[in-house]
């Protein structure tokens, strides 16, 4: 498994970025958290941006060399069985992310509704349909 070196710090930065809204619901660790991060503004740091750029460049390279090697030469085989689960999953996850960001930035919500977690985790379920395409 090839994990970019910025993956773990990027995840930590994203967690820290979203934790500011959850500071009031963390229980006993609230005072410790406030002391540690007193005066810091929530932000996404350079490693989160580096991770997004790395993933974008790797995806572009995969597509470029897949086309160059003729892996997509027969375009009729690329039907909804392949792109359908990905499109459904992306739609569900983007719905979750837009609602989450709306609640975080505009509503300044201290708690998120339970159905929002269900929406987040259900966005991975359509990807299970890709298992039928593998030759086990």
PDB file of C-alpha atoms in Angstrom:
ATOM      1  CA  UNK A   1       0.000   0.000   0.000  1.00  0.00           C
ATOM      2  CA  UNK A   2       1.512   3.293  -1.085  1.00  0.00           C
ATOM      3  CA  UNK A   3       0.522   6.028   1.374  1.00  0.00           C
ATOM      4  CA  UNK A   4       1.785   9.507   0.485  1.00  0.00           C
ATOM      5  CA  UNK A   5       4.042  10.909   3.230  1.00  0.00           C
ATOM      6  CA  UNK A   6       1.602  13.757   3.787  1.00  0.00           C
ATOM      7  CA  UNK A   7      -1.431  11.534   4.420  1.00  0.00           C
ATOM      8  CA  UNK A   8      -1.297  11.273   8.192  1.00  0.00           C
ATOM      9  CA  UNK A   9      -0.431  14.928   8.922  1.00  0.00           C
ATOM     10  CA  UNK A  10      -3.112  15.937   6.410  1.00  0.00           C
ATOM     11  CA  UNK A  11      -5.704  13.845   8.222  1.00  0.00           C
ATOM     12  CA  UNK A  12      -4.585  15.386  11.516  1.00  0.00           C
ATOM     13  CA  UNK A  13      -4.957  18.874  10.056  1.00  0.00           C
ATOM     14  CA  UNK A  14      -8.437  18.108   8.772  1.00  0.00           C
ATOM     15  CA  UNK A  15      -9.384  16.651  12.160  1.00  0.00           C
ATOM     16  CA  UNK A  16      -8.044  19.748  13.918  1.00  0.00           C
ATOM     17  CA  UNK A  17      -9.874  21.979  11.421  1.00  0.00           C
ATOM     18  CA  UNK A  18     -13.212  20.357  12.146  1.00  0.00           C
ATOM     19  CA  UNK A  19     -12.601  19.797  15.868  1.00  0.00           C
ATOM     20  CA  UNK A  20     -13.062  23.466  16.749  1.00  0.00           C
ATOM     21  CA  UNK A  21     -16.806  23.083  16.344  1.00  0.00           C
ATOM     22  CA  UNK A  22     -16.803  19.902  18.462  1.00  0.00           C
ATOM     23  CA  UNK A  23     -14.835  21.353  21.367  1.00  0.00           C
ATOM     24  CA  UNK A  24     -18.012  21.894  23.371  1.00  0.00           C
ATOM     25  CA  UNK A  25     -19.049  18.236  23.159  1.00  0.00           C
ATOM     26  CA  UNK A  26     -15.755  16.515  24.035  1.00  0.00           C
ATOM     27  CA  UNK A  27     -16.451  16.066  27.745  1.00  0.00           C
ATOM     28  CA  UNK A  28     -13.525  16.067  30.175  1.00  0.00           C
ATOM     29  CA  UNK A  29     -10.904  16.840  27.517  1.00  0.00           C
ATOM     30  CA  UNK A  30     -12.432  20.234  26.797  1.00  0.00           C
ATOM     31  CA  UNK A  31     -10.228  22.233  29.185  1.00  0.00           C
ATOM     32  CA  UNK A  32      -7.071  20.458  28.018  1.00  0.00           C
ATOM     33  CA  UNK A  33      -8.000  21.128  24.413  1.00  0.00           C
ATOM     34  CA  UNK A  34      -8.706  24.809  25.092  1.00  0.00           C
ATOM     35  CA  UNK A  35      -5.329  25.235  26.814  1.00  0.00           C
ATOM     36  CA  UNK A  36      -3.418  23.510  24.029  1.00  0.00           C
ATOM     37  CA  UNK A  37      -5.047  25.373  21.142  1.00  0.00           C
ATOM     38  CA  UNK A  38      -5.874  28.707  22.789  1.00  0.00           C
ATOM     39  CA  UNK A  39      -5.823  31.489  20.216  1.00  0.00           C
ATOM     40  CA  UNK A  40      -5.292  29.263  17.184  1.00  0.00           C
ATOM     41  CA  UNK A  41      -7.519  29.807  14.206  1.00  0.00           C
ATOM     42  CA  UNK A  42      -8.987  26.764  12.468  1.00  0.00           C
ATOM     43  CA  UNK A  43      -7.288  26.279   9.122  1.00  0.00           C
ATOM     44  CA  UNK A  44      -6.268  23.646   6.634  1.00  0.00           C
ATOM     45  CA  UNK A  45      -2.485  23.441   6.508  1.00  0.00           C
ATOM     46  CA  UNK A  46      -0.014  22.774   3.727  1.00  0.00           C
ATOM     47  CA  UNK A  47      -0.002  18.993   4.126  1.00  0.00           C
ATOM     48  CA  UNK A  48      -3.740  18.751   3.461  1.00  0.00           C
ATOM     49  CA  UNK A  49      -3.258  20.795   0.282  1.00  0.00           C
ATOM     50  CA  UNK A  50      -0.220  18.665  -0.628  1.00  0.00           C
ATOM     51  CA  UNK A  51      -2.287  15.503  -0.234  1.00  0.00           C
ATOM     52  CA  UNK A  52      -5.027  16.865  -2.520  1.00  0.00           C
ATOM     53  CA  UNK A  53      -2.463  17.813  -5.173  1.00  0.00           C
ATOM     54  CA  UNK A  54      -0.716  14.419  -4.891  1.00  0.00           C
ATOM     55  CA  UNK A  55      -3.952  12.505  -5.336  1.00  0.00           C
ATOM     56  CA  UNK A  56      -4.934  14.679  -8.312  1.00  0.00           C
ATOM     57  CA  UNK A  57      -1.582  14.202 -10.043  1.00  0.00           C
ATOM     58  CA  UNK A  58      -1.566  10.442  -9.432  1.00  0.00           C
ATOM     59  CA  UNK A  59      -5.082  10.146 -10.830  1.00  0.00           C
ATOM     60  CA  UNK A  60      -4.107  12.189 -13.898  1.00  0.00           C
ATOM     61  CA  UNK A  61      -1.033   9.978 -14.465  1.00  0.00           C
ATOM     62  CA  UNK A  62      -3.112   6.801 -14.193  1.00  0.00           C
ATOM     63  CA  UNK A  63      -5.595   8.101 -16.739  1.00  0.00           C
ATOM     64  CA  UNK A  64      -2.857   9.313 -19.092  1.00  0.00           C
ATOM     65  CA  UNK A  65      -0.941   6.042 -19.159  1.00  0.00           C
ATOM     66  CA  UNK A  66      -4.100   3.941 -19.244  1.00  0.00           C
ATOM     67  CA  UNK A  67      -5.125   5.759 -22.412  1.00  0.00           C
ATOM     68  CA  UNK A  68      -1.594   5.505 -23.844  1.00  0.00           C
ATOM     69  CA  UNK A  69      -1.461   1.742 -23.260  1.00  0.00           C
ATOM     70  CA  UNK A  70      -4.862   1.235 -24.854  1.00  0.00           C
ATOM     71  CA  UNK A  71      -6.666   0.044 -21.752  1.00  0.00           C
ATOM     72  CA  UNK A  72      -9.732   2.062 -22.781  1.00  0.00           C
ATOM     73  CA  UNK A  73      -9.509   1.264 -26.487  1.00  0.00           C
ATOM     74  CA  UNK A  74     -12.923  -0.390 -26.531  1.00  0.00           C
ATOM     75  CA  UNK A  75     -15.112   2.432 -25.246  1.00  0.00           C
ATOM     76  CA  UNK A  76     -18.316   0.394 -25.551  1.00  0.00           C
ATOM     77  CA  UNK A  77     -17.303  -1.751 -22.577  1.00  0.00           C
ATOM     78  CA  UNK A  78     -17.170   1.270 -20.264  1.00  0.00           C
ATOM     79  CA  UNK A  79     -20.859   1.292 -19.421  1.00  0.00           C
ATOM     80  CA  UNK A  80     -22.901   2.047 -16.323  1.00  0.00           C
ATOM     81  CA  UNK A  81     -21.625  -1.083 -14.574  1.00  0.00           C
ATOM     82  CA  UNK A  82     -18.305   0.727 -14.135  1.00  0.00           C
ATOM     83  CA  UNK A  83     -19.128   4.402 -13.715  1.00  0.00           C
ATOM     84  CA  UNK A  84     -22.556   3.983 -12.052  1.00  0.00           C
ATOM     85  CA  UNK A  85     -21.342   2.975  -8.576  1.00  0.00           C
ATOM     86  CA  UNK A  86     -18.644   5.652  -8.641  1.00  0.00           C
ATOM     87  CA  UNK A  87     -21.091   8.368  -9.700  1.00  0.00           C
ATOM     88  CA  UNK A  88     -23.630   7.303  -7.068  1.00  0.00           C
ATOM     89  CA  UNK A  89     -20.982   7.207  -4.349  1.00  0.00           C
ATOM     90  CA  UNK A  90     -19.582  10.603  -5.358  1.00  0.00           C
ATOM     91  CA  UNK A  91     -23.082  12.124  -5.393  1.00  0.00           C
ATOM     92  CA  UNK A  92     -23.897  10.809  -1.918  1.00  0.00           C
ATOM     93  CA  UNK A  93     -20.556  11.899  -0.476  1.00  0.00           C
ATOM     94  CA  UNK A  94     -20.700  15.357  -2.058  1.00  0.00           C
ATOM     95  CA  UNK A  95     -24.205  15.749  -0.628  1.00  0.00           C
ATOM     96  CA  UNK A  96     -22.842  14.848   2.804  1.00  0.00           C
ATOM     97  CA  UNK A  97     -19.859  17.178   2.459  1.00  0.00           C
ATOM     98  CA  UNK A  98     -21.925  20.151   1.301  1.00  0.00           C
ATOM     99  CA  UNK A  99     -24.423  19.749   4.160  1.00  0.00           C
ATOM    100  CA  UNK A 100     -21.593  19.241   6.669  1.00  0.00           C
ATOM    101  CA  UNK A 101     -19.763  22.366   5.494  1.00  0.00           C
ATOM    102  CA  UNK A 102     -23.000  24.367   5.454  1.00  0.00           C
ATOM    103  CA  UNK A 103     -23.682  23.379   9.062  1.00  0.00           C
ATOM    104  CA  UNK A 104     -20.049  24.003  10.065  1.00  0.00           C
ATOM    105  CA  UNK A 105     -19.478  27.372   8.400  1.00  0.00           C
ATOM    106  CA  UNK A 106     -22.875  29.043   8.176  1.00  0.00           C
ATOM    107  CA  UNK A 107     -24.972  27.582  10.959  1.00  0.00           C
ATOM    108  CA  UNK A 108     -22.059  27.175  13.423  1.00  0.00           C
ATOM    109  CA  UNK A 109     -23.746  23.988  14.609  1.00  0.00           C
ATOM    110  CA  UNK A 110     -22.431  22.427  17.801  1.00  0.00           C
ATOM    111  CA  UNK A 111     -23.995  19.068  17.043  1.00  0.00           C
ATOM    112  CA  UNK A 112     -24.683  17.375  13.751  1.00  0.00           C
ATOM    113  CA  UNK A 113     -27.835  15.374  13.066  1.00  0.00           C
ATOM    114  CA  UNK A 114     -27.514  11.589  13.188  1.00  0.00           C
ATOM    115  CA  UNK A 115     -28.723  11.137   9.625  1.00  0.00           C
ATOM    116  CA  UNK A 116     -25.661  13.028   8.427  1.00  0.00           C
ATOM    117  CA  UNK A 117     -23.409  10.209   9.655  1.00  0.00           C
ATOM    118  CA  UNK A 118     -25.682   7.699   7.952  1.00  0.00           C
ATOM    119  CA  UNK A 119     -25.357   9.659   4.709  1.00  0.00           C
ATOM    120  CA  UNK A 120     -21.567   9.736   5.031  1.00  0.00           C
ATOM    121  CA  UNK A 121     -21.181   6.005   5.596  1.00  0.00           C
ATOM    122  CA  UNK A 122     -23.837   5.032   3.065  1.00  0.00           C
ATOM    123  CA  UNK A 123     -21.816   6.757   0.350  1.00  0.00           C
ATOM    124  CA  UNK A 124     -19.431   3.773   0.394  1.00  0.00           C
ATOM    125  CA  UNK A 125     -22.175   1.165  -0.107  1.00  0.00           C
ATOM    126  CA  UNK A 126     -22.590   1.676  -3.895  1.00  0.00           C
ATOM    127  CA  UNK A 127     -18.905   0.812  -4.338  1.00  0.00           C
ATOM    128  CA  UNK A 128     -19.719  -2.737  -3.234  1.00  0.00           C
ATOM    129  CA  UNK A 129     -21.429  -3.171  -6.611  1.00  0.00           C
ATOM    130  CA  UNK A 130     -17.957  -3.100  -8.175  1.00  0.00           C
ATOM    131  CA  UNK A 131     -17.219  -6.464  -6.512  1.00  0.00           C
ATOM    132  CA  UNK A 132     -19.404  -8.228  -9.075  1.00  0.00           C
ATOM    133  CA  UNK A 133     -16.963  -7.213 -11.814  1.00  0.00           C
ATOM    134  CA  UNK A 134     -13.952  -9.015 -10.325  1.00  0.00           C
ATOM    135  CA  UNK A 135     -13.048 -12.536 -11.407  1.00  0.00           C
ATOM    136  CA  UNK A 136     -12.468 -14.302  -8.118  1.00  0.00           C
TER     137      UNK A 136
END
